[in-house]
């Protein structure tokens, strides 16, 4: 299965019409594969489980899958143990009805797409402005703070009577993708939704402690080593942190442990764009970009084949970590106001 087979299916009509199309898609089929992006974050995991909850209540069959390991800190969420890695899927399994959540483009699904049949139908649910509208049907709402916000709206459109398990998934996605309700994406609608979920009995303070406050020993070690590389460019308007494969191996840090490290670069006073460079191997570097507001980092990430949001985006660059820093800093510098 290739991305080209899903090009241009997409999001058409009003948001309400897109929700109706998603509702019809879920009603019309009975056996689904639910996928999210590689190296899933809180929104991707919560969205996967929230969709599973909806399908479960509809009496549908489903399989949940992600290319790699799922961060264990989310194990308290309903259905967590049901998410399979690619290696756990049966060798000769294939799926013809797909729901993709929180993937800005088809490639973000990763190698799980190898399990799609050539004639697979795909529902694409996402909140990234850079989403390329892949899929047979799409619900794309760039104004949503997180993909779970769209799924919450979908549950209401389905007239589902949700419970605390579903609510906890939705709250977790909102909490993690808004940085604890601090980012500019935290709209009145987000706060009203969070208030509703708290009234259902969702334990917001416990979730904040688990997902935003607690740190592993490996996180502390990678933070210590990462901050030692903190550097500034363009008169302090751009800051960078770089972690090599040697540092990652020495600290035992996982991708989950490095989540949020880029914010230390962005949060320095006077910095307009913070950058984190994570070396995957000698020729591949993962770049996270965070903007203080004046620079559209999604546009910059797209120029390198990535994507994301205006204030938070990412891409992968082929080359050495030094070359990646040079190229991205130069491009960001060209976009500074």
mmCIF file of C-alpha atoms in Angstrom:
data_model
loop_
_atom_site.group_PDB
_atom_site.id
_atom_site.type_symbol
_atom_site.label_atom_id
_atom_site.label_comp_id
_atom_site.label_asym_id
_atom_site.label_seq_id
_atom_site.Cartn_x
_atom_site.Cartn_y
_atom_site.Cartn_z
ATOM 1 C CA UNK A 1 0.000 0.000 0.000
ATOM 2 C CA UNK A 2 1.419 3.374 -0.996
ATOM 3 C CA UNK A 3 0.574 6.956 -0.107
ATOM 4 C CA UNK A 4 -0.367 7.639 -3.713
ATOM 5 C CA UNK A 5 -3.310 5.269 -3.469
ATOM 6 C CA UNK A 6 -4.835 7.536 -0.801
ATOM 7 C CA UNK A 7 -4.084 10.935 -2.326
ATOM 8 C CA UNK A 8 -6.895 13.441 -2.528
ATOM 9 C CA UNK A 9 -9.681 11.416 -0.943
ATOM 10 C CA UNK A 10 -10.120 13.831 1.709
ATOM 11 C CA UNK A 11 -11.807 16.438 3.692
ATOM 12 C CA UNK A 12 -14.612 18.125 1.841
ATOM 13 C CA UNK A 13 -17.596 20.042 3.089
ATOM 14 C CA UNK A 14 -18.170 21.645 6.453
ATOM 15 C CA UNK A 15 -16.878 20.190 9.704
ATOM 16 C CA UNK A 16 -20.360 18.856 10.452
ATOM 17 C CA UNK A 17 -20.482 17.186 7.042
ATOM 18 C CA UNK A 18 -17.076 15.619 7.650
ATOM 19 C CA UNK A 19 -18.271 14.251 11.002
ATOM 20 C CA UNK A 20 -21.338 12.829 9.281
ATOM 21 C CA UNK A 21 -19.125 11.132 6.676
ATOM 22 C CA UNK A 22 -17.002 9.642 9.473
ATOM 23 C CA UNK A 23 -20.136 8.434 11.244
ATOM 24 C CA UNK A 24 -21.325 6.760 8.053
ATOM 25 C CA UNK A 25 -17.897 5.179 7.487
ATOM 26 C CA UNK A 26 -17.975 3.641 10.954
ATOM 27 C CA UNK A 27 -21.546 2.419 10.541
ATOM 28 C CA UNK A 28 -20.914 0.921 7.090
ATOM 29 C CA UNK A 29 -18.008 -1.340 8.097
ATOM 30 C CA UNK A 30 -17.534 -3.959 10.774
ATOM 31 C CA UNK A 31 -13.839 -4.748 11.168
ATOM 32 C CA UNK A 32 -11.271 -1.948 11.540
ATOM 33 C CA UNK A 33 -7.546 -1.413 11.949
ATOM 34 C CA UNK A 34 -6.896 1.747 13.999
ATOM 35 C CA UNK A 35 -3.443 3.299 13.554
ATOM 36 C CA UNK A 36 -1.581 6.418 14.687
ATOM 37 C CA UNK A 37 1.821 7.922 13.933
ATOM 38 C CA UNK A 38 5.198 6.381 14.682
ATOM 39 C CA UNK A 39 6.675 7.277 18.069
ATOM 40 C CA UNK A 40 3.190 8.110 19.366
ATOM 41 C CA UNK A 41 2.604 10.920 21.846
ATOM 42 C CA UNK A 42 -0.237 11.388 24.311
ATOM 43 C CA UNK A 43 -2.696 12.624 21.707
ATOM 44 C CA UNK A 44 -1.938 9.785 19.277
ATOM 45 C CA UNK A 45 -2.336 7.119 21.963
ATOM 46 C CA UNK A 46 -5.428 8.711 23.500
ATOM 47 C CA UNK A 47 -7.022 9.141 20.067
ATOM 48 C CA UNK A 48 -6.359 5.497 19.197
ATOM 49 C CA UNK A 49 -8.005 4.338 22.416
ATOM 50 C CA UNK A 50 -10.907 6.799 22.175
ATOM 51 C CA UNK A 51 -11.736 5.532 18.672
ATOM 52 C CA UNK A 52 -11.479 1.966 19.980
ATOM 53 C CA UNK A 53 -13.947 2.872 22.740
ATOM 54 C CA UNK A 54 -16.420 4.195 20.155
ATOM 55 C CA UNK A 55 -16.063 1.088 17.982
ATOM 56 C CA UNK A 56 -16.473 -1.122 21.032
ATOM 57 C CA UNK A 57 -19.738 0.588 21.955
ATOM 58 C CA UNK A 58 -20.922 0.249 18.357
ATOM 59 C CA UNK A 59 -20.344 -3.502 18.504
ATOM 60 C CA UNK A 60 -17.587 -3.400 15.883
ATOM 61 C CA UNK A 61 -14.464 -5.528 15.654
ATOM 62 C CA UNK A 62 -11.134 -3.725 15.672
ATOM 63 C CA UNK A 63 -7.374 -4.104 15.935
ATOM 64 C CA UNK A 64 -5.124 -1.355 17.309
ATOM 65 C CA UNK A 65 -1.579 -1.080 15.989
ATOM 66 C CA UNK A 66 1.506 1.109 15.970
ATOM 67 C CA UNK A 67 4.867 0.497 14.351
ATOM 68 C CA UNK A 68 6.875 0.461 17.578
ATOM 69 C CA UNK A 69 6.641 0.391 21.337
ATOM 70 C CA UNK A 70 3.998 2.436 23.155
ATOM 71 C CA UNK A 71 5.143 4.642 26.076
ATOM 72 C CA UNK A 72 4.332 2.724 29.242
ATOM 73 C CA UNK A 73 3.309 5.785 31.231
ATOM 74 C CA UNK A 74 -0.026 5.727 29.373
ATOM 75 C CA UNK A 75 -0.848 2.224 30.624
ATOM 76 C CA UNK A 76 -3.560 3.593 32.955
ATOM 77 C CA UNK A 77 -5.743 4.427 29.940
ATOM 78 C CA UNK A 78 -8.641 2.173 28.958
ATOM 79 C CA UNK A 79 -7.654 -0.367 26.300
ATOM 80 C CA UNK A 80 -3.918 0.382 26.454
ATOM 81 C CA UNK A 81 -2.883 -3.282 26.458
ATOM 82 C CA UNK A 82 -4.797 -3.777 23.216
ATOM 83 C CA UNK A 83 -2.367 -1.683 21.149
ATOM 84 C CA UNK A 84 -0.119 -4.062 19.213
ATOM 85 C CA UNK A 85 3.271 -3.315 17.718
ATOM 86 C CA UNK A 86 3.925 -4.225 14.092
ATOM 87 C CA UNK A 87 5.858 -7.314 15.182
ATOM 88 C CA UNK A 88 2.857 -8.489 17.231
ATOM 89 C CA UNK A 89 0.472 -8.453 14.275
ATOM 90 C CA UNK A 90 0.009 -11.896 12.669
ATOM 91 C CA UNK A 91 2.540 -12.464 9.869
ATOM 92 C CA UNK A 92 0.003 -12.856 7.083
ATOM 93 C CA UNK A 93 -2.635 -10.485 8.401
ATOM 94 C CA UNK A 94 -4.104 -7.772 6.188
ATOM 95 C CA UNK A 95 -6.717 -5.090 6.745
ATOM 96 C CA UNK A 96 -9.060 -3.369 4.329
ATOM 97 C CA UNK A 97 -10.761 -0.805 6.590
ATOM 98 C CA UNK A 98 -8.466 1.655 8.338
ATOM 99 C CA UNK A 99 -8.938 4.547 10.750
ATOM 100 C CA UNK A 100 -5.854 6.756 10.999
ATOM 101 C CA UNK A 101 -5.619 9.238 13.880
ATOM 102 C CA UNK A 102 -3.230 12.151 14.442
ATOM 103 C CA UNK A 103 -1.187 11.474 11.271
ATOM 104 C CA UNK A 104 -0.381 14.585 9.245
ATOM 105 C CA UNK A 105 0.565 12.475 6.231
ATOM 106 C CA UNK A 106 0.432 8.848 5.142
ATOM 107 C CA UNK A 107 4.142 8.258 5.745
ATOM 108 C CA UNK A 108 3.683 8.963 9.466
ATOM 109 C CA UNK A 109 1.776 5.686 9.800
ATOM 110 C CA UNK A 110 5.054 3.898 9.215
ATOM 111 C CA UNK A 111 5.445 0.249 8.270
ATOM 112 C CA UNK A 112 2.035 -0.706 9.665
ATOM 113 C CA UNK A 113 0.748 0.446 6.262
ATOM 114 C CA UNK A 114 2.324 -2.719 4.832
ATOM 115 C CA UNK A 115 -0.652 -4.532 6.371
ATOM 116 C CA UNK A 116 -3.201 -2.544 4.325
ATOM 117 C CA UNK A 117 -4.807 -4.346 1.391
ATOM 118 C CA UNK A 118 -4.404 -2.725 -2.064
ATOM 119 C CA UNK A 119 -8.073 -1.703 -2.056
ATOM 120 C CA UNK A 120 -8.166 -0.543 1.575
ATOM 121 C CA UNK A 121 -10.566 2.225 2.617
ATOM 122 C CA UNK A 122 -9.172 4.758 5.077
ATOM 123 C CA UNK A 123 -10.744 7.331 7.393
ATOM 124 C CA UNK A 124 -8.238 10.082 8.236
ATOM 125 C CA UNK A 125 -8.938 11.971 11.506
ATOM 126 C CA UNK A 126 -6.424 14.702 12.306
ATOM 127 C CA UNK A 127 -5.860 18.258 13.533
ATOM 128 C CA UNK A 128 -2.605 19.186 11.776
ATOM 129 C CA UNK A 129 -2.827 22.156 9.417
ATOM 130 C CA UNK A 130 -0.283 20.443 7.164
ATOM 131 C CA UNK A 131 -2.416 17.300 6.721
ATOM 132 C CA UNK A 132 -2.392 16.345 3.036
ATOM 133 C CA UNK A 133 -5.952 14.961 3.100
ATOM 134 C CA UNK A 134 -4.988 11.358 2.376
ATOM 135 C CA UNK A 135 -7.737 8.796 2.785
ATOM 136 C CA UNK A 136 -11.089 7.730 1.403
ATOM 137 C CA UNK A 137 -12.757 9.966 3.984
ATOM 138 C CA UNK A 138 -11.230 12.624 6.209
ATOM 139 C CA UNK A 139 -12.105 14.760 9.188
ATOM 140 C CA UNK A 140 -9.493 17.511 9.326
ATOM 141 C CA UNK A 141 -9.952 20.346 11.825
ATOM 142 C CA UNK A 142 -6.816 22.450 12.169
ATOM 143 C CA UNK A 143 -8.447 24.652 14.802
ATOM 144 C CA UNK A 144 -8.736 21.676 17.162
ATOM 145 C CA UNK A 145 -6.140 21.641 19.934
ATOM 146 C CA UNK A 146 -5.717 17.882 19.598
ATOM 147 C CA UNK A 147 -7.113 15.014 17.566
ATOM 148 C CA UNK A 148 -9.016 13.849 20.651
ATOM 149 C CA UNK A 149 -11.050 17.053 20.440
ATOM 150 C CA UNK A 150 -12.330 15.910 17.038
ATOM 151 C CA UNK A 151 -13.079 12.441 18.402
ATOM 152 C CA UNK A 152 -14.998 13.990 21.287
ATOM 153 C CA UNK A 153 -17.081 15.910 18.730
ATOM 154 C CA UNK A 154 -17.544 12.679 16.775
ATOM 155 C CA UNK A 155 -18.837 10.910 19.894
ATOM 156 C CA UNK A 156 -21.450 13.621 20.311
ATOM 157 C CA UNK A 157 -22.375 13.359 16.634
ATOM 158 C CA UNK A 158 -22.766 9.603 17.131
ATOM 159 C CA UNK A 159 -24.970 10.417 20.143
ATOM 160 C CA UNK A 160 -22.831 8.186 22.325
ATOM 161 C CA UNK A 161 -23.303 8.261 26.080
ATOM 162 C CA UNK A 162 -19.660 8.426 27.094
ATOM 163 C CA UNK A 163 -18.172 7.256 30.392
ATOM 164 C CA UNK A 164 -15.132 8.066 32.510
ATOM 165 C CA UNK A 165 -12.886 5.687 30.505
ATOM 166 C CA UNK A 166 -13.598 7.554 27.287
ATOM 167 C CA UNK A 167 -13.404 10.882 29.108
ATOM 168 C CA UNK A 168 -9.986 10.068 30.547
ATOM 169 C CA UNK A 169 -8.653 9.327 27.058
ATOM 170 C CA UNK A 170 -10.005 12.632 25.746
ATOM 171 C CA UNK A 171 -8.672 14.614 28.715
ATOM 172 C CA UNK A 172 -5.237 13.014 28.384
ATOM 173 C CA UNK A 173 -4.953 13.989 24.729
ATOM 174 C CA UNK A 174 -6.018 17.562 25.470
ATOM 175 C CA UNK A 175 -3.705 17.807 28.479
ATOM 176 C CA UNK A 176 -0.596 16.575 26.690
ATOM 177 C CA UNK A 177 -1.083 18.367 23.357
ATOM 178 C CA UNK A 178 -1.753 21.744 24.992
ATOM 179 C CA UNK A 179 1.170 21.480 27.403
ATOM 180 C CA UNK A 180 -1.120 21.356 30.395
ATOM 181 C CA UNK A 181 -3.593 23.861 28.898
ATOM 182 C CA UNK A 182 -0.839 26.473 28.441
ATOM 183 C CA UNK A 183 -0.361 26.693 24.661
ATOM 184 C CA UNK A 184 -2.188 29.116 22.373
ATOM 185 C CA UNK A 185 -4.281 26.193 21.101
ATOM 186 C CA UNK A 186 -6.089 26.193 24.472
ATOM 187 C CA UNK A 187 -9.368 27.710 23.293
ATOM 188 C CA UNK A 188 -12.556 28.357 25.279
ATOM 189 C CA UNK A 189 -13.943 25.192 23.680
ATOM 190 C CA UNK A 190 -11.014 23.176 25.022
ATOM 191 C CA UNK A 191 -11.567 24.491 28.535
ATOM 192 C CA UNK A 192 -15.307 23.858 28.353
ATOM 193 C CA UNK A 193 -14.652 20.303 27.180
ATOM 194 C CA UNK A 194 -12.127 19.766 29.983
ATOM 195 C CA UNK A 195 -14.650 21.108 32.492
ATOM 196 C CA UNK A 196 -17.273 18.665 31.213
ATOM 197 C CA UNK A 197 -14.817 15.790 31.562
ATOM 198 C CA UNK A 198 -13.924 16.783 35.115
ATOM 199 C CA UNK A 199 -17.622 16.793 35.952
ATOM 200 C CA UNK A 200 -17.780 13.215 34.654
ATOM 201 C CA UNK A 201 -15.201 12.312 37.297
ATOM 202 C CA UNK A 202 -11.989 12.432 35.279
ATOM 203 C CA UNK A 203 -9.087 12.891 37.711
ATOM 204 C CA UNK A 204 -7.326 15.824 36.070
ATOM 205 C CA UNK A 205 -4.719 16.428 38.765
ATOM 206 C CA UNK A 206 -3.655 12.771 38.769
ATOM 207 C CA UNK A 207 -3.294 12.794 34.992
ATOM 208 C CA UNK A 208 -1.238 16.000 35.099
ATOM 209 C CA UNK A 209 1.053 14.465 37.711
ATOM 210 C CA UNK A 210 1.483 11.251 35.717
ATOM 211 C CA UNK A 211 1.937 12.732 32.264
ATOM 212 C CA UNK A 212 3.484 16.166 32.825
ATOM 213 C CA UNK A 213 5.291 16.189 36.168
ATOM 214 C CA UNK A 214 6.890 12.824 36.889
ATOM 215 C CA UNK A 215 10.317 12.200 35.341
ATOM 216 C CA UNK A 216 12.319 9.022 34.941
ATOM 217 C CA UNK A 217 15.981 8.820 35.893
ATOM 218 C CA UNK A 218 16.764 8.566 32.170
ATOM 219 C CA UNK A 219 14.869 11.808 31.533
ATOM 220 C CA UNK A 220 16.968 13.616 34.122
ATOM 221 C CA UNK A 221 20.174 12.252 32.599
ATOM 222 C CA UNK A 222 19.262 13.226 29.019
ATOM 223 C CA UNK A 223 18.155 16.657 30.246
ATOM 224 C CA UNK A 224 21.509 17.136 31.960
ATOM 225 C CA UNK A 225 23.481 16.076 28.888
ATOM 226 C CA UNK A 226 21.190 17.916 26.486
ATOM 227 C CA UNK A 227 21.383 21.256 28.293
ATOM 228 C CA UNK A 228 25.172 21.036 28.138
ATOM 229 C CA UNK A 229 24.836 21.437 24.340
ATOM 230 C CA UNK A 230 22.469 24.432 24.499
ATOM 231 C CA UNK A 231 23.665 26.992 21.954
ATOM 232 C CA UNK A 232 22.373 30.276 20.557
ATOM 233 C CA UNK A 233 22.288 31.703 17.051
ATOM 234 C CA UNK A 234 21.180 34.894 15.297
ATOM 235 C CA UNK A 235 21.810 37.109 18.322
ATOM 236 C CA UNK A 236 20.019 34.760 20.687
ATOM 237 C CA UNK A 237 16.812 34.511 18.656
ATOM 238 C CA UNK A 238 17.353 30.823 17.825
ATOM 239 C CA UNK A 239 18.514 28.199 20.316
ATOM 240 C CA UNK A 240 19.538 24.602 19.729
ATOM 241 C CA UNK A 241 19.971 21.431 21.740
ATOM 242 C CA UNK A 242 21.668 18.446 20.118
ATOM 243 C CA UNK A 243 21.817 14.875 21.396
ATOM 244 C CA UNK A 244 23.993 12.340 19.633
ATOM 245 C CA UNK A 245 23.426 8.610 19.450
ATOM 246 C CA UNK A 246 26.311 8.205 21.908
ATOM 247 C CA UNK A 247 24.571 10.422 24.471
ATOM 248 C CA UNK A 248 21.233 8.696 23.934
ATOM 249 C CA UNK A 249 22.849 5.284 24.406
ATOM 250 C CA UNK A 250 24.852 6.409 27.444
ATOM 251 C CA UNK A 251 21.801 7.789 29.237
ATOM 252 C CA UNK A 252 19.483 4.956 28.240
ATOM 253 C CA UNK A 253 16.925 7.552 27.149
ATOM 254 C CA UNK A 254 13.959 6.596 24.994
ATOM 255 C CA UNK A 255 12.022 8.866 22.654
ATOM 256 C CA UNK A 256 9.505 9.211 25.475
ATOM 257 C CA UNK A 257 12.275 10.418 27.803
ATOM 258 C CA UNK A 258 13.246 13.142 25.320
ATOM 259 C CA UNK A 259 9.697 14.407 24.961
ATOM 260 C CA UNK A 260 9.639 18.046 26.032
ATOM 261 C CA UNK A 261 13.405 18.572 25.859
ATOM 262 C CA UNK A 262 12.960 21.029 22.982
ATOM 263 C CA UNK A 263 10.927 23.321 25.240
ATOM 264 C CA UNK A 264 14.042 24.124 27.257
ATOM 265 C CA UNK A 265 15.525 25.613 24.096
ATOM 266 C CA UNK A 266 12.416 27.600 23.242
ATOM 267 C CA UNK A 267 11.677 28.881 26.747
ATOM 268 C CA UNK A 268 14.850 30.953 27.104
ATOM 269 C CA UNK A 269 14.026 34.661 27.223
ATOM 270 C CA UNK A 270 14.558 36.314 23.834
ATOM 271 C CA UNK A 271 14.438 33.052 21.876
ATOM 272 C CA UNK A 272 11.883 32.970 19.056
ATOM 273 C CA UNK A 273 12.524 29.407 17.847
ATOM 274 C CA UNK A 274 13.893 26.475 19.836
ATOM 275 C CA UNK A 275 15.299 23.450 18.019
ATOM 276 C CA UNK A 276 16.089 19.926 19.208
ATOM 277 C CA UNK A 277 18.282 17.661 17.076
ATOM 278 C CA UNK A 278 18.147 13.942 17.908
ATOM 279 C CA UNK A 279 20.619 11.802 16.009
ATOM 280 C CA UNK A 280 19.093 8.465 15.009
ATOM 281 C CA UNK A 281 22.193 7.155 13.244
ATOM 282 C CA UNK A 282 25.218 8.531 11.407
ATOM 283 C CA UNK A 283 23.092 9.792 8.519
ATOM 284 C CA UNK A 284 19.656 10.602 9.996
ATOM 285 C CA UNK A 285 18.614 13.358 12.398
ATOM 286 C CA UNK A 286 15.144 13.977 13.834
ATOM 287 C CA UNK A 287 14.422 17.682 14.325
ATOM 288 C CA UNK A 288 11.782 19.177 16.626
ATOM 289 C CA UNK A 289 10.895 22.847 16.133
ATOM 290 C CA UNK A 290 9.072 25.076 18.632
ATOM 291 C CA UNK A 291 8.102 28.692 18.028
ATOM 292 C CA UNK A 292 7.397 31.414 20.565
ATOM 293 C CA UNK A 293 4.771 32.688 18.144
ATOM 294 C CA UNK A 294 6.295 34.926 15.480
ATOM 295 C CA UNK A 295 7.637 32.177 13.198
ATOM 296 C CA UNK A 296 5.553 29.494 11.452
ATOM 297 C CA UNK A 297 7.674 26.407 12.102
ATOM 298 C CA UNK A 298 5.228 24.132 10.256
ATOM 299 C CA UNK A 299 6.216 25.889 7.045
ATOM 300 C CA UNK A 300 9.890 25.377 7.836
ATOM 301 C CA UNK A 301 9.365 21.701 8.678
ATOM 302 C CA UNK A 302 7.470 21.203 5.417
ATOM 303 C CA UNK A 303 10.433 22.550 3.466
ATOM 304 C CA UNK A 304 12.396 19.591 4.863
ATOM 305 C CA UNK A 305 9.637 17.055 4.194
ATOM 306 C CA UNK A 306 8.020 17.255 7.629
ATOM 307 C CA UNK A 307 5.020 19.087 9.030
ATOM 308 C CA UNK A 308 3.036 19.984 12.108
ATOM 309 C CA UNK A 309 1.574 23.136 13.595
ATOM 310 C CA UNK A 310 2.429 26.823 13.429
ATOM 311 C CA UNK A 311 4.164 26.682 16.806
ATOM 312 C CA UNK A 312 5.223 23.017 16.986
ATOM 313 C CA UNK A 313 6.519 20.913 14.113
ATOM 314 C CA UNK A 314 9.055 18.274 13.180
ATOM 315 C CA UNK A 315 11.025 16.767 10.327
ATOM 316 C CA UNK A 316 13.778 14.275 9.576
ATOM 317 C CA UNK A 317 16.987 15.294 7.813
ATOM 318 C CA UNK A 318 19.506 13.032 6.125
ATOM 319 C CA UNK A 319 23.078 13.939 6.992
ATOM 320 C CA UNK A 320 25.267 14.528 10.007
ATOM 321 C CA UNK A 321 23.944 16.288 13.089
ATOM 322 C CA UNK A 322 26.265 19.231 12.372
ATOM 323 C CA UNK A 323 24.895 19.556 8.849
ATOM 324 C CA UNK A 324 21.320 19.332 10.108
ATOM 325 C CA UNK A 325 21.931 22.132 12.611
ATOM 326 C CA UNK A 326 23.505 24.327 9.938
ATOM 327 C CA UNK A 327 20.677 23.818 7.444
ATOM 328 C CA UNK A 328 17.776 24.269 9.846
ATOM 329 C CA UNK A 329 19.266 27.250 11.670
ATOM 330 C CA UNK A 330 19.874 28.918 8.309
ATOM 331 C CA UNK A 331 16.282 28.302 7.197
ATOM 332 C CA UNK A 332 14.828 29.501 10.494
ATOM 333 C CA UNK A 333 17.049 32.566 10.340
ATOM 334 C CA UNK A 334 15.606 33.415 6.933
ATOM 335 C CA UNK A 335 12.098 33.351 8.432
ATOM 336 C CA UNK A 336 12.776 35.559 11.445
ATOM 337 C CA UNK A 337 10.781 38.808 11.280
#
